[in-house]
Tab-separated table of C-alpha atoms in Angstrom:
chain	number	residue	atom	x	y	z
A	1	MET	CA	20.969	51.469	-54.957
A	2	LYS	CA	18.450	48.784	-54.394
A	3	LEU	CA	18.368	46.286	-57.252
A	4	ALA	CA	15.790	43.391	-57.783
A	5	ILE	CA	16.178	40.761	-60.495
A	6	VAL	CA	12.572	39.364	-61.215
A	7	GLY	CA	13.049	35.997	-63.099
A	8	ALA	CA	16.370	35.533	-61.361
A	9	THR	CA	16.116	31.633	-61.853
A	10	GLY	CA	15.413	31.748	-65.461
A	11	LEU	CA	18.098	31.643	-68.439
A	12	VAL	CA	17.724	35.508	-69.239
A	13	GLY	CA	17.705	36.210	-65.464
A	14	GLN	CA	20.800	34.261	-65.055
A	15	GLU	CA	22.627	36.167	-67.913
A	16	VAL	CA	21.216	39.621	-66.552
A	17	LEU	CA	23.406	38.301	-63.158
A	18	GLN	CA	26.403	37.243	-65.294
A	19	VAL	CA	26.383	40.674	-67.340
A	20	ILE	CA	25.959	42.752	-64.097
A	21	GLU	CA	28.983	41.042	-62.391
A	22	GLU	CA	30.958	41.492	-65.787
A	23	ARG	CA	30.143	45.065	-65.912
A	24	ASN	CA	30.584	45.764	-62.422
A	25	PHE	CA	27.098	47.518	-62.112
A	26	GLU	CA	27.182	49.101	-58.825
A	27	PHE	CA	24.555	48.348	-56.282
A	28	ASP	CA	24.030	48.320	-52.406
A	29	GLN	CA	21.157	45.598	-52.141
A	30	LEU	CA	20.367	42.935	-54.518
A	31	PHE	CA	17.065	41.239	-54.364
A	32	LEU	CA	16.795	37.726	-56.497
A	33	VAL	CA	12.965	37.268	-57.404
A	34	ALA	CA	11.106	34.211	-58.874
A	35	SER	CA	7.873	32.204	-58.893
A	36	ALA	CA	6.644	30.444	-55.933
A	37	LYS	CA	8.124	27.260	-56.753
A	38	SER	CA	11.651	28.755	-56.275
A	39	VAL	CA	10.953	31.059	-53.222
A	40	GLY	CA	13.475	30.183	-50.170
A	41	LYS	CA	15.925	28.385	-52.253
A	42	THR	CA	19.439	30.127	-52.447
A	43	GLN	CA	21.387	31.363	-55.356
A	44	THR	CA	25.189	32.471	-54.997
A	45	PHE	CA	26.300	35.637	-56.617
A	46	LYS	CA	29.844	37.104	-56.479
A	47	GLY	CA	30.655	34.769	-53.825
A	48	LYS	CA	27.369	35.651	-51.353
A	49	SER	CA	24.532	33.575	-51.023
A	50	TYR	CA	20.953	35.152	-51.587
A	51	LYS	CA	17.705	33.718	-50.681
A	52	ILE	CA	14.845	33.765	-53.579
A	53	ILE	CA	12.016	35.916	-52.641
A	54	GLY	CA	8.489	36.462	-54.131
A	55	MET	CA	6.870	39.256	-55.547
A	56	GLU	CA	5.233	40.728	-52.412
A	57	ASP	CA	8.374	40.686	-50.443
A	58	ALA	CA	10.352	42.401	-53.376
A	59	ILE	CA	7.890	45.152	-53.258
A	60	ALA	CA	8.198	45.491	-49.706
A	61	SER	CA	11.943	45.930	-49.889
A	62	LYS	CA	11.055	48.844	-52.156
A	63	PRO	CA	13.805	48.567	-54.988
A	64	ASP	CA	15.122	51.213	-57.132
A	65	ILE	CA	15.615	49.280	-60.398
A	66	ALA	CA	13.978	45.928	-61.366
A	67	ILE	CA	15.182	44.146	-64.338
A	68	PHE	CA	11.985	41.856	-65.144
A	69	SER	CA	12.686	38.549	-67.246
A	70	ALA	CA	9.621	36.812	-66.467
A	71	GLY	CA	7.380	36.919	-69.014
A	72	GLY	CA	4.666	39.057	-70.427
A	73	SER	CA	1.638	37.964	-68.154
A	74	THR	CA	3.692	38.356	-64.974
A	75	SER	CA	5.024	41.856	-66.340
A	76	LEU	CA	1.403	43.022	-66.886
A	77	GLU	CA	0.281	42.076	-63.237
A	78	TRP	CA	3.432	43.031	-61.288
A	79	ALA	CA	5.498	45.933	-63.285
A	80	PRO	CA	2.737	48.672	-62.324
A	81	LYS	CA	2.739	47.405	-58.474
A	82	PHE	CA	6.588	48.045	-58.462
A	83	ALA	CA	6.224	51.307	-60.545
A	84	GLU	CA	3.531	52.743	-58.094
A	85	ILE	CA	6.205	52.289	-55.180
A	86	GLY	CA	8.748	54.305	-57.186
A	87	CYS	CA	10.712	51.593	-58.708
A	88	ILE	CA	12.051	51.578	-62.317
A	89	VAL	CA	10.991	48.645	-64.114
A	90	VAL	CA	13.232	47.601	-67.125
A	91	ASP	CA	11.104	44.953	-68.851
A	92	ASN	CA	12.271	42.214	-71.117
A	93	SER	CA	9.072	40.843	-72.190
A	94	SER	CA	6.672	42.058	-75.036
A	95	ALA	CA	4.145	43.469	-72.652
A	96	TRP	CA	5.146	47.087	-73.075
A	97	ARG	CA	7.082	47.464	-76.109
A	98	MET	CA	4.327	48.962	-78.278
A	99	SER	CA	2.581	50.692	-75.703
A	100	PRO	CA	2.627	54.452	-76.763
A	101	ASP	CA	2.914	55.567	-72.990
A	102	HIS	CA	6.213	53.762	-72.610
A	103	LYS	CA	9.612	54.018	-74.147
A	104	LEU	CA	11.100	51.085	-76.003
A	105	ILE	CA	14.972	51.446	-75.896
A	106	VAL	CA	18.217	50.579	-77.167
A	107	PRO	CA	20.841	52.764	-75.437
A	108	GLU	CA	23.072	53.356	-78.157
A	109	ILE	CA	20.056	54.531	-80.462
A	110	ASN	CA	17.637	56.380	-78.301
A	111	ALA	CA	18.478	56.223	-74.542
A	112	GLU	CA	18.299	60.097	-74.582
A	113	VAL	CA	14.386	60.288	-74.757
A	114	LEU	CA	14.268	58.673	-71.046
A	115	ARG	CA	12.770	61.137	-68.510
A	116	ILE	CA	12.583	60.797	-64.492
A	117	ASP	CA	9.037	60.052	-64.698
A	118	ASP	CA	9.568	56.755	-66.889
A	119	ARG	CA	8.580	54.037	-64.348
A	120	ILE	CA	8.239	51.003	-66.777
A	121	ILE	CA	10.792	50.769	-69.760
A	122	ALA	CA	10.506	48.337	-72.349
A	123	ASN	CA	13.373	45.987	-73.712
A	124	PRO	CA	12.936	45.412	-77.170
A	125	ASN	CA	12.895	42.201	-78.743
A	126	CYS	CA	16.065	40.112	-79.271
A	127	SER	CA	16.026	40.028	-83.127
A	128	THR	CA	14.865	43.709	-83.156
A	129	ILE	CA	17.736	44.940	-81.060
A	130	GLN	CA	20.533	43.304	-83.059
A	131	MET	CA	18.949	44.573	-86.235
A	132	VAL	CA	18.476	48.275	-85.293
A	133	MET	CA	22.010	48.174	-83.900
A	134	ALA	CA	23.295	47.810	-87.539
A	135	LEU	CA	20.512	49.799	-89.223
A	136	ALA	CA	20.646	52.787	-87.309
A	137	PRO	CA	23.906	54.575	-88.234
A	138	LEU	CA	22.813	53.840	-92.084
A	139	HIS	CA	19.288	54.972	-91.536
A	140	LYS	CA	20.674	58.201	-90.133
A	141	LYS	CA	22.930	58.692	-92.790
A	142	TYR	CA	20.984	57.308	-95.920
A	143	GLY	CA	17.214	56.918	-94.707
A	144	VAL	CA	15.909	53.342	-94.564
A	145	LYS	CA	12.943	53.033	-97.220
A	146	ARG	CA	12.348	49.219	-97.268
A	147	LEU	CA	13.733	45.916	-95.210
A	148	VAL	CA	13.296	42.558	-96.352
A	149	ILE	CA	14.493	40.161	-93.363
A	150	SER	CA	14.991	36.629	-92.756
A	151	THR	CA	16.054	35.524	-89.223
A	152	TYR	CA	17.891	32.290	-88.380
A	153	GLN	CA	17.315	31.986	-84.264
A	154	SER	CA	18.701	30.066	-81.514
A	155	VAL	CA	16.861	27.623	-79.583
A	156	THR	CA	17.960	29.625	-76.487
A	157	GLY	CA	15.419	32.202	-77.618
A	158	THR	CA	12.628	29.671	-76.432
A	159	GLY	CA	14.295	29.215	-73.104
A	160	LYS	CA	15.621	26.214	-71.250
A	161	ALA	CA	12.953	23.750	-72.217
A	162	ALA	CA	14.164	24.275	-75.928
A	163	VAL	CA	17.579	24.035	-75.148
A	164	ASP	CA	16.460	20.698	-73.301
A	165	GLN	CA	14.455	19.574	-76.162
A	166	LEU	CA	17.342	19.743	-78.794
A	167	MET	CA	20.085	18.141	-76.344
A	168	ASN	CA	17.540	15.125	-75.645
A	169	GLU	CA	16.756	14.927	-79.680
A	170	ARG	CA	20.562	14.859	-80.211
A	171	ASN	CA	21.120	12.313	-77.597
A	172	GLY	CA	18.173	10.056	-78.443
A	173	VAL	CA	16.524	10.790	-75.042
A	174	GLU	CA	12.592	11.280	-74.577
A	175	GLY	CA	11.521	14.527	-72.768
A	176	GLU	CA	9.324	17.368	-72.828
A	177	LYS	CA	8.823	19.054	-76.278
A	178	VAL	CA	8.204	22.854	-76.672
A	179	TYR	CA	8.151	22.972	-80.402
A	180	PRO	CA	5.494	21.453	-82.567
A	181	HIS	CA	8.025	19.506	-84.536
A	182	LYS	CA	11.414	17.976	-84.052
A	183	ILE	CA	14.274	20.629	-83.810
A	184	ASP	CA	17.604	18.893	-84.084
A	185	MET	CA	18.457	18.396	-87.866
A	186	ASN	CA	15.341	20.455	-88.674
A	187	VAL	CA	14.310	24.086	-89.478
A	188	LEU	CA	11.071	25.481	-88.144
A	189	PRO	CA	9.832	28.516	-89.926
A	190	HIS	CA	7.525	29.216	-86.998
A	191	ILE	CA	8.487	31.535	-83.981
A	192	ASP	CA	5.679	32.389	-81.775
A	193	VAL	CA	2.081	32.278	-82.742
A	194	PHE	CA	0.619	32.814	-85.932
A	195	LEU	CA	-1.559	35.684	-86.492
A	196	ASP	CA	-4.699	36.253	-88.765
A	197	ASN	CA	-2.363	37.919	-91.458
A	198	GLY	CA	-0.272	34.848	-91.819
A	199	TYR	CA	2.859	36.253	-90.085
A	200	THR	CA	3.971	35.186	-86.673
A	201	LYS	CA	4.082	37.302	-83.775
A	202	GLU	CA	7.807	37.330	-83.868
A	203	GLU	CA	7.749	38.726	-87.415
A	204	MET	CA	5.496	41.336	-86.582
A	205	LYS	CA	7.637	42.404	-83.463
A	206	MET	CA	10.576	43.166	-85.582
A	207	VAL	CA	8.023	45.480	-88.164
A	208	ASN	CA	6.558	47.344	-85.239
A	209	GLU	CA	9.473	47.593	-82.893
A	210	THR	CA	11.888	48.686	-85.756
A	211	ARG	CA	9.681	51.357	-86.539
A	212	LYS	CA	9.321	52.524	-83.158
A	213	ILE	CA	12.769	52.479	-82.053
A	214	LEU	CA	14.108	54.431	-85.363
A	215	GLY	CA	11.203	56.837	-84.993
A	216	ASP	CA	10.099	56.126	-88.484
A	217	ASP	CA	6.576	54.766	-89.306
A	218	SER	CA	7.416	55.204	-92.987
A	219	ILE	CA	9.801	52.267	-93.375
A	220	ALA	CA	8.163	49.258	-95.020
A	221	ILE	CA	9.170	45.989	-93.353
A	222	THR	CA	8.497	42.373	-94.086
A	223	ALA	CA	9.990	39.479	-92.047
A	224	THR	CA	10.326	35.639	-91.866
A	225	ALA	CA	11.472	34.292	-88.723
A	226	VAL	CA	12.836	30.909	-88.359
A	227	ARG	CA	14.015	28.567	-85.547
A	228	LEU	CA	17.162	26.585	-86.173
A	229	PRO	CA	18.734	23.848	-83.889
A	230	VAL	CA	21.718	26.027	-82.871
A	231	MET	CA	22.922	27.805	-79.668
A	232	GLY	CA	24.978	31.051	-79.391
A	233	GLY	CA	22.734	33.732	-81.077
A	234	HIS	CA	20.525	34.638	-83.613
A	235	SER	CA	21.507	35.357	-87.243
A	236	GLU	CA	19.563	37.669	-89.732
A	237	SER	CA	19.821	38.298	-93.404
A	238	ILE	CA	18.820	41.751	-94.072
A	239	ASN	CA	18.104	43.462	-97.267
A	240	VAL	CA	17.641	46.988	-96.837
A	241	GLU	CA	16.590	49.811	-99.637
A	242	PHE	CA	17.971	53.214	-98.629
A	243	HIS	CA	15.929	56.364	-99.957
A	244	ASN	CA	19.420	57.824	-101.101
A	245	GLU	CA	22.532	56.423	-102.825
A	246	PHE	CA	25.428	54.927	-100.744
A	247	ASP	CA	28.899	54.468	-100.761
A	248	LEU	CA	29.698	50.472	-99.718
A	249	GLU	CA	33.076	51.821	-98.077
A	250	GLU	CA	31.322	54.591	-96.207
A	251	VAL	CA	28.708	52.089	-95.249
A	252	LYS	CA	31.590	49.649	-93.834
A	253	GLU	CA	33.305	53.071	-92.285
A	254	LEU	CA	30.034	53.664	-90.443
A	255	LEU	CA	29.371	50.645	-89.039
A	256	ASN	CA	33.167	50.249	-87.933
A	257	HIS	CA	32.731	53.078	-85.529
A	258	ALA	CA	29.007	52.410	-84.521
A	259	PRO	CA	29.147	51.908	-80.794
A	260	GLY	CA	28.226	48.002	-79.801
A	261	VAL	CA	29.018	46.982	-83.448
A	262	VAL	CA	31.606	44.906	-84.752
A	263	LEU	CA	32.431	44.583	-88.349
A	264	GLN	CA	33.327	41.060	-89.940
A	265	ASP	CA	33.529	41.371	-93.425
A	266	ASP	CA	36.550	39.799	-94.962
A	267	VAL	CA	35.229	36.990	-97.213
A	268	LYS	CA	38.484	36.469	-98.851
A	269	ASN	CA	39.867	34.936	-95.698
A	270	ALA	CA	36.096	33.335	-94.393
A	271	VAL	CA	35.514	35.939	-92.109
A	272	TYR	CA	31.888	36.786	-91.326
A	273	PRO	CA	29.704	36.917	-88.213
A	274	MET	CA	28.523	33.460	-86.936
A	275	PRO	CA	26.634	32.430	-83.742
A	276	LEU	CA	29.379	30.111	-82.463
A	277	ASN	CA	31.811	33.241	-82.478
A	278	ALA	CA	29.189	35.654	-81.073
A	279	HIS	CA	28.204	33.694	-78.062
A	280	ARG	CA	28.540	35.079	-74.690
A	281	LYS	CA	29.675	38.371	-76.334
A	282	ASP	CA	27.803	41.877	-75.928
A	283	GLU	CA	28.495	43.324	-79.311
A	284	VAL	CA	26.447	42.964	-82.622
A	285	PHE	CA	28.430	41.612	-85.409
A	286	VAL	CA	27.870	42.607	-89.227
A	287	GLY	CA	29.254	41.252	-92.545
A	288	ARG	CA	28.729	39.912	-95.834
A	289	LEU	CA	28.058	43.571	-97.132
A	290	ARG	CA	27.213	43.921	-100.703
A	291	ARG	CA	25.183	45.956	-103.090
A	292	ASP	CA	21.866	44.126	-104.049
A	293	GLU	CA	22.324	44.309	-107.998
A	294	SER	CA	18.812	43.866	-108.345
A	295	GLN	CA	17.559	47.029	-106.768
A	296	PRO	CA	18.853	51.055	-106.727
A	297	ASN	CA	20.152	51.863	-103.386
A	298	ALA	CA	19.591	48.402	-102.086
A	299	LEU	CA	22.223	46.720	-99.534
A	300	ASN	CA	22.615	43.133	-98.103
A	301	MET	CA	23.913	42.216	-94.895
A	302	TRP	CA	24.532	39.578	-92.479
A	303	VAL	CA	23.977	40.494	-88.744
A	304	VAL	CA	24.760	37.954	-85.565
A	305	ALA	CA	24.341	38.767	-81.741
A	306	ASP	CA	24.000	36.618	-78.874
A	307	ASN	CA	20.255	36.757	-78.182
A	308	LEU	CA	20.600	36.284	-74.438
A	309	ARG	CA	23.334	38.920	-74.073
A	310	LYS	CA	22.729	42.024	-76.291
A	311	GLY	CA	19.209	40.594	-77.307
A	312	ALA	CA	18.360	40.861	-73.618
A	313	ALA	CA	20.375	40.729	-70.426
A	314	THR	CA	23.072	43.073	-71.810
A	315	ASN	CA	20.637	45.744	-73.252
A	316	ALA	CA	18.579	45.718	-70.091
A	317	VAL	CA	21.683	46.225	-67.796
A	318	GLN	CA	22.857	48.927	-70.090
A	319	ILE	CA	19.566	50.778	-69.580
A	320	ALA	CA	19.780	50.628	-65.745
A	321	GLU	CA	23.631	51.913	-65.968
A	322	PHE	CA	21.936	54.871	-68.260
A	323	LEU	CA	19.270	55.586	-65.708
A	324	ALA	CA	21.764	55.619	-62.679
A	325	ALA	CA	24.459	57.712	-64.720
A	326	ASN	CA	21.968	60.391	-65.686
A	327	ASN	CA	20.611	60.717	-62.237
A	328	LEU	CA	17.256	59.448	-63.355
A	329	VAL	CA	16.566	57.146	-60.286
A	330	TYR	CA	15.089	58.553	-57.107
């Protein structure tokens, strides 16, 4: 097994390496790949020093699997070139997610659709992944009719420069700004670029990707995505209307047994999901479960996950694990 990590020096790339180490994902050779400014530098992984290489050298090494965390434009240019040599690309960008020719995978939900000829596999958006992890078992049982979503997203979703902006502002230091406004002590209802319909790309990702992953284009979805000055994970308030009546205790039981989901729903003891507690964990945490008393067959839920872990790195590594375990690598 030859494994390449493309974008190895970035926030998600670093997290991918951490997850690989924690989960003991087996490989024979590892290639750390980054942009020209990082080529030639060294990076230590599991006590061994690796030299950062560029794209051409990575392709020449003929990896079996390449986990891409280097942005959409890089993926559009280079993922097909890796695929041409027989490498399977697991891509963290938005480049391939809505392509009808590429699978959009959350392993606990739909990994079974993967085939040996899938050479580029899309990793969903971070905020979508944690939501569908909580929704999938409920959709299967009751049928999701409509979703109203509000997100509360960590600055880590923007990258290292955003984390630096927050900490600089907090410490009174002038520095690079990646947001159009101050983020510390503030809330920005603005994630990604605005589209002609008034929604942002982030909001429409949640709409379109959710339908694709759950395999149901009939689900009505509306979203508002908001950036908060927090680190550790994304939080989501989700109002879900089902086609069928549900039992609240049964909902809790379904979530309690869903793989990768942890139920934290004990409000009497102030137990509910928070990004502070989700940080560096792979699970999706669900709580504040209650009926929407204004609408039949409707449920309110609060969903939190570390966006760099299950929202990106962990999900990508899980896809690679599935490929290896099911003999889909050649």
